[in-house]
Amino acid sequence: MSPNRAEGPSRPPVLAVRDLAVAYGGGRVLRGVTIEVESGSVVAVVGASGAGKTTLLRAVSGLLGFHRGRIVAGTVELDGRPSTGDDAAGMVRRGVAQVMEGGRVFPGLTVDENLQAGAGRGRGRERDREAAAATRARVLELFPILARRRRMPAGRLSGGERQMLAIGRALMSSPRLLLLDEPFLGLAPPLVEQVQSFLAGINAGGTTVVVAEQRAAAAFAVAHRAYVLANGTIAAEGAPADIGGRDIGRLYLSGDESAPAATATIPAAARPAAPPAPAPALLELARVTLRFGSVTALDDLSLQVGAGEIVAVIGPNGAGKTSVLNCVNQLYRPQGGSIRLDGAELQGRRPWAVAGLGVGRSFQRPALFDRLDVVGNLLVGRHRLMARGLAANAFGLGRSRREEADHRRRCEEIVDFLGLGAYRDRPAGELPYGVAKVVELGRAVAMDARLVLLDEPSAGLTEDETDHLARCILSLRQERGVTVLMVEHHVGLVARLADRVVVLDSGRAVADGPPGDVLADPEVARVYLGSGAAAR
Amino acid sequence: MTRLAQLLVAGVAVGSLYGLIALGFVVVYRASHVFNFAHGSFLLLGAYLTYGFHQQLGLPFFPALGLAAVAAAAAGVAVERLALRRMVGQPPFAVIMITIGVALVMDALMVWAWGAERLTVGDPWGLTTYRLGGAGGVRVAAIDIARLLAAGLVLAAYWLFCRYSSLGVAMRATAADQEAAVASGIDVHRVFAVCWALAAAIATVAGVLLAGGARGVDPSLSAVALAAFPALVLGGVNSPVGAIVGGLALGVVEVLAAGYGPGWLPGALGANVHTVVPYLVLLGVLLVRPSGMFGDRERARL
């Protein structure tokens, strides 16, 4: 299985990434990433969700622009020639094809048409057409199931078939370098093996392959060389067998396997005093089931959050983490189960009515009002508390003016509380990313929320910013008694903040307990790394 | 009964035109998400060019129409290249303002070239009418038949192009998922250019059929595109079939409202009720189906 190096050591690598740094808006998601991919090899890039795997592939394939991302430092070279920042169509012409996460097929087009679209330029000349037909025959030979579904709209294919079609579509451009983003995501074990054997076959045909994958075991089984990404930097590299033998769970989670267990790094005195157990449940999800068509996002999920508790939900991509938050504030309507806040049923209420009951929410990417200043954004959060009517406000009558001043004062308090004083009057659109995330937290709290839902509060933040955010969350709980339910993948932060951790996999809770116990649970490592990892 | 049949015929004819105009909007919107307010100016350009090739240069009508469509398509590509390509990724509002600017420039240039008088396109249908079912039967104008046929043929041709040509497949792929299309090596700029060319050619057909018969062509023709707007929203801005069906529905509703308008309403309101009814229908449909009859629903993911 060693890569073919018959053509001599002087040959430059197919792909060389050097000291790459990438940012979206203000948040820097990759820092100093260096990777070399030898011709004819299979390279695995593994890491937890949010580690920067997709961003790395986008930077190579020229798709960063679609996500308002940009390369801020470093270079990308193909065959020793610079290609930093080239556009995607140009990269396809140079023999680089990408299979995007989730098998992004064109749902309204048939299988045949999807393959035709992959053949690219659409010039329709006779010779091109013959070449395309020959390539298509090879692809259909590789995926016989697709050959039987050629006239079926791709939207009706199963998840595994979509993934095959997405790979097949990429192969239609006869790439020398094939990039795959999470090709095993959401696939059952037999399908994982099938896709693995396809990748081995494609590689045997001379195509160099880069697999970005969360399920390390699945990717290592086909790779010659592996890189582990953690929080935007390369945490380890080497032969898959070597890396697989190390404590991959620790590498994933903190980027540093030499660090002692995450919980132990926090001195006992600094650990948040857990509320006296058993706390009365403020939020209670009982047997919640959420389906999108035939896909079950949450499967009979039950979980409780006690008053004053900080609970973190972790799990691999697609496990249903954000769906839990969306169900609580009723942006999604679960098909079954009950969701109670302090005994009151939330199911069937409008999202703003849920907010009115004291449920604040932050989003993965800050959704602030760009033109309002920081205080203005917080005032929006207090909208539901403003009692005066429209007429009274319009005429600026005395009581209304007093009320406004009162709300403003409360918001100023929060600004000071969160250490945002320096940014008080700046429009939110101009704030650095890390500060915007804190403002987002402030807005969720400004409504005098009893419960705040935080979606990946640390995503895109530096270590210092994460640290500041963590202190903000802790003091919010301590001094305002706020209860927190958060989705988070930064396990260091989870270990530091959470009283309890719930691990989701395929919409089910597979573990629930104190962070120290849960993070050490081999079952949790299995969930993150994919089947087979625990056996290593 | 004859009166109803007569009104239906008129409604279908007007509706076919609305549908053709709306189809031109859809072709551009579907692939590039640009709402093209210059589309009315392309109607006018197509009609003037046909007039120029046919009446001024003396070519036979149908070759003149074909040449006009090709020339308008070239103008469409030029607008896309010069004005819109650099706007990719800009806010939709800015792009809309650009298309309005393009419309103003085109209208001014055409007044400069052809003047403001009403000109006769010289179409072969003229004022010919047929009477179906003997004396007392339904009268059908030849140009109305041409309008309905053209709407059907253009829709069918567009459908065949989308289904069977590789460029058409690339267009649908781009419409479905632009990022995945780019990642598949599809040249989306080329796709956009083709869409503008197609839209301009369709606008030429619509413009000539609009100006044909008794009406003639003058600068006010470009404003008619706005009258097709409810058809677009009714059918769904990203559905070609929706454009034609929405156009027909709009035409029929409008003509029926005019024909059976309640005489008891006071003065101007009674006489103009047909201009209001389409919007009432539109409002009703949008309350039930916010993306129109055939439109795809778009949702933001949180």
CSV table of N, CA, C and O in Angstrom, one decimal, chain A residues 58 63 66-68 88-89 92 100 104 106-109 113 116-118 120-124 169 322 326 331 363, chain B residues 89-90 162-167 169-170 172-174 176-187 190 301-302:
chain,number,residue,atom,x,y,z
A,58,ARG,N,-11.3,23.7,0.9
A,58,ARG,CA,-11.8,24.9,0.1
A,58,ARG,C,-10.6,25.7,-0.3
A,58,ARG,O,-10.6,26.3,-1.4
A,63,LEU,N,-12.7,27.3,-3.5
A,63,LEU,CA,-14.1,27.6,-3.1
A,63,LEU,C,-14.3,28.5,-1.9
A,63,LEU,O,-15.4,28.8,-1.5
A,66,PHE,N,-16.7,31.5,-2.0
A,66,PHE,CA,-18.2,31.3,-1.9
A,66,PHE,C,-18.6,31.5,-0.4
A,66,PHE,O,-19.8,31.6,-0.2
A,67,HIS,N,-17.7,31.4,0.5
A,67,HIS,CA,-18.0,31.5,1.9
A,67,HIS,C,-17.4,32.7,2.5
A,67,HIS,O,-17.2,32.8,3.7
A,68,ARG,N,-17.0,33.7,1.7
A,68,ARG,CA,-16.4,34.9,2.1
A,68,ARG,C,-15.2,34.7,3.0
A,68,ARG,O,-14.9,35.4,3.9
A,88,ALA,N,-12.2,28.0,-8.7
A,88,ALA,CA,-12.5,26.6,-8.7
A,88,ALA,C,-12.5,26.0,-10.1
A,88,ALA,O,-12.0,24.9,-10.3
A,89,ALA,N,-13.1,26.7,-11.0
A,89,ALA,CA,-13.2,26.2,-12.4
A,89,ALA,C,-11.8,25.9,-12.9
A,89,ALA,O,-11.5,24.9,-13.6
A,92,VAL,N,-10.3,22.8,-11.5
A,92,VAL,CA,-10.8,21.6,-12.1
A,92,VAL,C,-10.1,21.3,-13.4
A,92,VAL,O,-9.7,20.2,-13.7
A,100,MET,N,-17.9,17.5,-2.3
A,100,MET,CA,-18.2,18.3,-1.1
A,100,MET,C,-19.0,17.4,-0.1
A,100,MET,O,-19.5,16.4,-0.4
A,104,ARG,N,-23.2,16.5,-2.2
A,104,ARG,CA,-24.0,17.6,-2.8
A,104,ARG,C,-24.3,17.3,-4.2
A,104,ARG,O,-23.6,17.8,-5.1
A,106,PHE,N,-27.0,17.4,-7.6
A,106,PHE,CA,-28.0,18.3,-8.1
A,106,PHE,C,-29.3,17.5,-8.0
A,106,PHE,O,-29.6,16.6,-8.9
A,107,PRO,N,-30.2,17.8,-7.0
A,107,PRO,CA,-31.3,16.9,-6.8
A,107,PRO,C,-32.3,16.8,-7.9
A,107,PRO,O,-32.9,15.7,-8.2
A,108,GLY,N,-32.5,17.9,-8.7
A,108,GLY,CA,-33.5,17.9,-9.8
A,108,GLY,C,-33.0,17.2,-11.0
A,108,GLY,O,-33.8,17.0,-12.0
A,109,LEU,N,-31.7,16.9,-11.1
A,109,LEU,CA,-31.1,16.4,-12.3
A,109,LEU,C,-31.1,14.8,-12.1
A,109,LEU,O,-30.9,14.3,-11.0
A,113,GLU,N,-27.6,13.1,-15.8
A,113,GLU,CA,-27.3,14.5,-16.0
A,113,GLU,C,-26.3,15.0,-15.0
A,113,GLU,O,-25.5,15.9,-15.3
A,116,GLN,N,-23.1,14.2,-16.4
A,116,GLN,CA,-22.8,15.1,-17.5
A,116,GLN,C,-22.3,16.4,-17.0
A,116,GLN,O,-21.4,17.0,-17.6
A,117,ALA,N,-23.0,16.9,-15.9
A,117,ALA,CA,-22.6,18.2,-15.4
A,117,ALA,C,-21.1,18.1,-14.9
A,117,ALA,O,-20.4,19.1,-15.0
A,118,GLY,N,-20.8,17.0,-14.4
A,118,GLY,CA,-19.4,16.8,-13.9
A,118,GLY,C,-18.4,16.8,-15.0
A,118,GLY,O,-17.2,17.1,-14.8
A,120,GLY,N,-18.2,18.8,-17.1
A,120,GLY,CA,-17.7,20.2,-17.1
A,120,GLY,C,-18.1,21.0,-18.2
A,120,GLY,O,-19.3,21.4,-18.3
A,121,ARG,N,-17.2,21.3,-19.1
A,121,ARG,CA,-17.3,22.6,-19.8
A,121,ARG,C,-18.4,22.8,-20.7
A,121,ARG,O,-18.8,23.9,-21.1
A,122,GLY,N,-19.1,21.7,-21.1
A,122,GLY,CA,-20.3,21.8,-21.9
A,122,GLY,C,-20.1,22.4,-23.3
A,122,GLY,O,-20.9,23.2,-23.8
A,123,ARG,N,-18.9,22.0,-23.9
A,123,ARG,CA,-18.7,22.5,-25.3
A,123,ARG,C,-19.5,21.7,-26.3
A,123,ARG,O,-19.9,22.1,-27.3
A,124,GLY,N,-19.6,20.4,-25.9
A,124,GLY,CA,-20.4,19.5,-26.8
A,124,GLY,C,-19.7,19.1,-28.1
A,124,GLY,O,-20.4,18.8,-29.1
A,169,ARG,N,-19.4,12.0,-10.0
A,169,ARG,CA,-19.4,13.3,-10.8
A,169,ARG,C,-18.1,13.9,-10.8
A,169,ARG,O,-17.6,14.5,-11.8
A,322,THR,N,-27.4,21.0,16.8
A,322,THR,CA,-28.1,22.3,16.6
A,322,THR,C,-29.6,22.1,16.6
A,322,THR,O,-30.4,23.0,17.0
A,326,ASN,N,-32.8,24.2,18.2
A,326,ASN,CA,-33.8,24.7,17.3
A,326,ASN,C,-35.2,24.2,17.8
A,326,ASN,O,-36.2,24.8,17.5
A,331,LEU,N,-38.0,26.8,16.5
A,331,LEU,CA,-37.7,27.1,15.1
A,331,LEU,C,-38.0,25.8,14.3
A,331,LEU,O,-38.4,25.9,13.1
A,363,PHE,N,-26.3,32.2,17.9
A,363,PHE,CA,-26.2,31.4,16.8
A,363,PHE,C,-24.7,31.1,16.5
A,363,PHE,O,-23.8,31.8,17.0
B,89,GLY,N,-21.9,38.5,-6.2
B,89,GLY,CA,-21.6,38.6,-4.8
B,89,GLY,C,-22.0,39.9,-4.1
B,89,GLY,O,-21.9,40.0,-2.9
B,90,GLN,N,-22.4,40.9,-4.9
B,90,GLN,CA,-22.9,42.1,-4.3
B,90,GLN,C,-24.3,41.9,-3.8
B,90,GLN,O,-25.0,41.0,-4.2
B,162,CYS,N,-32.9,22.7,-22.0
B,162,CYS,CA,-32.5,22.4,-20.6
B,162,CYS,C,-32.3,20.9,-20.4
B,162,CYS,O,-31.4,20.5,-19.7
B,163,ARG,N,-33.1,20.1,-21.1
B,163,ARG,CA,-33.0,18.7,-20.8
B,163,ARG,C,-31.9,18.0,-21.6
B,163,ARG,O,-31.3,17.1,-21.1
B,164,TYR,N,-31.8,18.4,-22.8
B,164,TYR,CA,-30.9,17.5,-23.7
B,164,TYR,C,-29.6,18.2,-24.1
B,164,TYR,O,-28.7,17.4,-24.6
B,165,SER,N,-29.4,19.5,-23.9
B,165,SER,CA,-28.1,20.0,-24.3
B,165,SER,C,-27.2,20.0,-23.1
B,165,SER,O,-27.7,20.2,-22.0
B,166,SER,N,-25.9,19.9,-23.3
B,166,SER,CA,-25.0,19.9,-22.1
B,166,SER,C,-25.0,21.3,-21.4
B,166,SER,O,-24.9,21.4,-20.2
B,167,LEU,N,-25.2,22.3,-22.3
B,167,LEU,CA,-25.2,23.7,-21.7
B,167,LEU,C,-26.5,23.8,-20.8
B,167,LEU,O,-26.5,24.4,-19.8
B,169,VAL,N,-28.0,21.4,-19.3
B,169,VAL,CA,-27.8,20.7,-18.0
B,169,VAL,C,-26.9,21.5,-17.1
B,169,VAL,O,-27.2,21.6,-15.9
B,170,ALA,N,-25.9,22.2,-17.6
B,170,ALA,CA,-25.0,23.0,-16.8
B,170,ALA,C,-25.9,24.2,-16.2
B,170,ALA,O,-25.6,24.5,-15.1
B,172,ARG,N,-29.1,24.1,-15.4
B,172,ARG,CA,-29.9,23.6,-14.3
B,172,ARG,C,-29.0,23.3,-13.1
B,172,ARG,O,-29.4,23.5,-12.0
B,173,ALA,N,-27.8,22.7,-13.4
B,173,ALA,CA,-26.9,22.5,-12.2
B,173,ALA,C,-26.6,23.7,-11.5
B,173,ALA,O,-26.6,23.8,-10.3
B,174,THR,N,-26.3,24.8,-12.3
B,174,THR,CA,-26.0,26.1,-11.7
B,174,THR,C,-27.2,26.6,-10.9
B,174,THR,O,-27.0,27.2,-9.8
B,176,ALA,N,-29.4,24.9,-9.4
B,176,ALA,CA,-29.7,24.1,-8.2
B,176,ALA,C,-28.7,24.3,-7.1
B,176,ALA,O,-29.0,24.4,-6.0
B,177,ASP,N,-27.4,24.5,-7.5
B,177,ASP,CA,-26.4,24.6,-6.4
B,177,ASP,C,-25.1,25.2,-7.1
B,177,ASP,O,-24.3,24.5,-7.7
B,178,GLN,N,-25.0,26.5,-6.9
B,178,GLN,CA,-23.9,27.2,-7.7
B,178,GLN,C,-22.6,26.7,-7.2
B,178,GLN,O,-21.7,26.5,-8.1
B,179,GLU,N,-22.4,26.5,-5.9
B,179,GLU,CA,-21.1,26.1,-5.4
B,179,GLU,C,-20.7,24.8,-6.0
B,179,GLU,O,-19.6,24.5,-6.5
B,180,ALA,N,-21.7,23.8,-5.9
B,180,ALA,CA,-21.4,22.5,-6.4
B,180,ALA,C,-21.1,22.5,-7.9
B,180,ALA,O,-20.3,21.7,-8.4
B,181,ALA,N,-21.8,23.4,-8.6
B,181,ALA,CA,-21.6,23.6,-10.1
B,181,ALA,C,-20.1,24.0,-10.3
B,181,ALA,O,-19.4,23.5,-11.2
B,182,VAL,N,-19.7,25.0,-9.6
B,182,VAL,CA,-18.3,25.5,-9.8
B,182,VAL,C,-17.4,24.4,-9.5
B,182,VAL,O,-16.4,24.2,-10.2
B,183,ALA,N,-17.6,23.7,-8.4
B,183,ALA,CA,-16.7,22.6,-8.0
B,183,ALA,C,-16.7,21.5,-9.0
B,183,ALA,O,-15.7,20.7,-9.1
B,184,SER,N,-17.7,21.4,-9.8
B,184,SER,CA,-17.8,20.4,-10.9
B,184,SER,C,-17.1,20.9,-12.2
B,184,SER,O,-17.1,20.2,-13.2
B,185,GLY,N,-16.5,22.1,-12.1
B,185,GLY,CA,-15.8,22.6,-13.3
B,185,GLY,C,-16.7,23.3,-14.3
B,185,GLY,O,-16.3,23.6,-15.4
B,186,ILE,N,-18.0,23.6,-13.9
B,186,ILE,CA,-18.8,24.3,-14.8
B,186,ILE,C,-18.5,25.8,-14.8
B,186,ILE,O,-18.3,26.4,-13.8
B,187,ASP,N,-18.3,26.4,-16.0
B,187,ASP,CA,-18.0,27.8,-16.1
B,187,ASP,C,-19.3,28.6,-16.0
B,187,ASP,O,-20.1,28.8,-16.9
B,190,ARG,N,-20.1,31.6,-18.2
B,190,ARG,CA,-20.6,31.2,-19.5
B,190,ARG,C,-22.1,30.9,-19.4
B,190,ARG,O,-22.9,31.3,-20.3
B,301,ARG,N,-30.8,28.2,6.5
B,301,ARG,CA,-30.5,27.2,7.6
B,301,ARG,C,-29.8,28.0,8.7
B,301,ARG,O,-29.0,28.9,8.5
B,302,LEU,N,-30.2,27.7,10.0
B,302,LEU,CA,-29.7,28.4,11.1
B,302,LEU,C,-28.4,27.7,11.7
B,302,LEU,O,-28.3,26.5,11.6
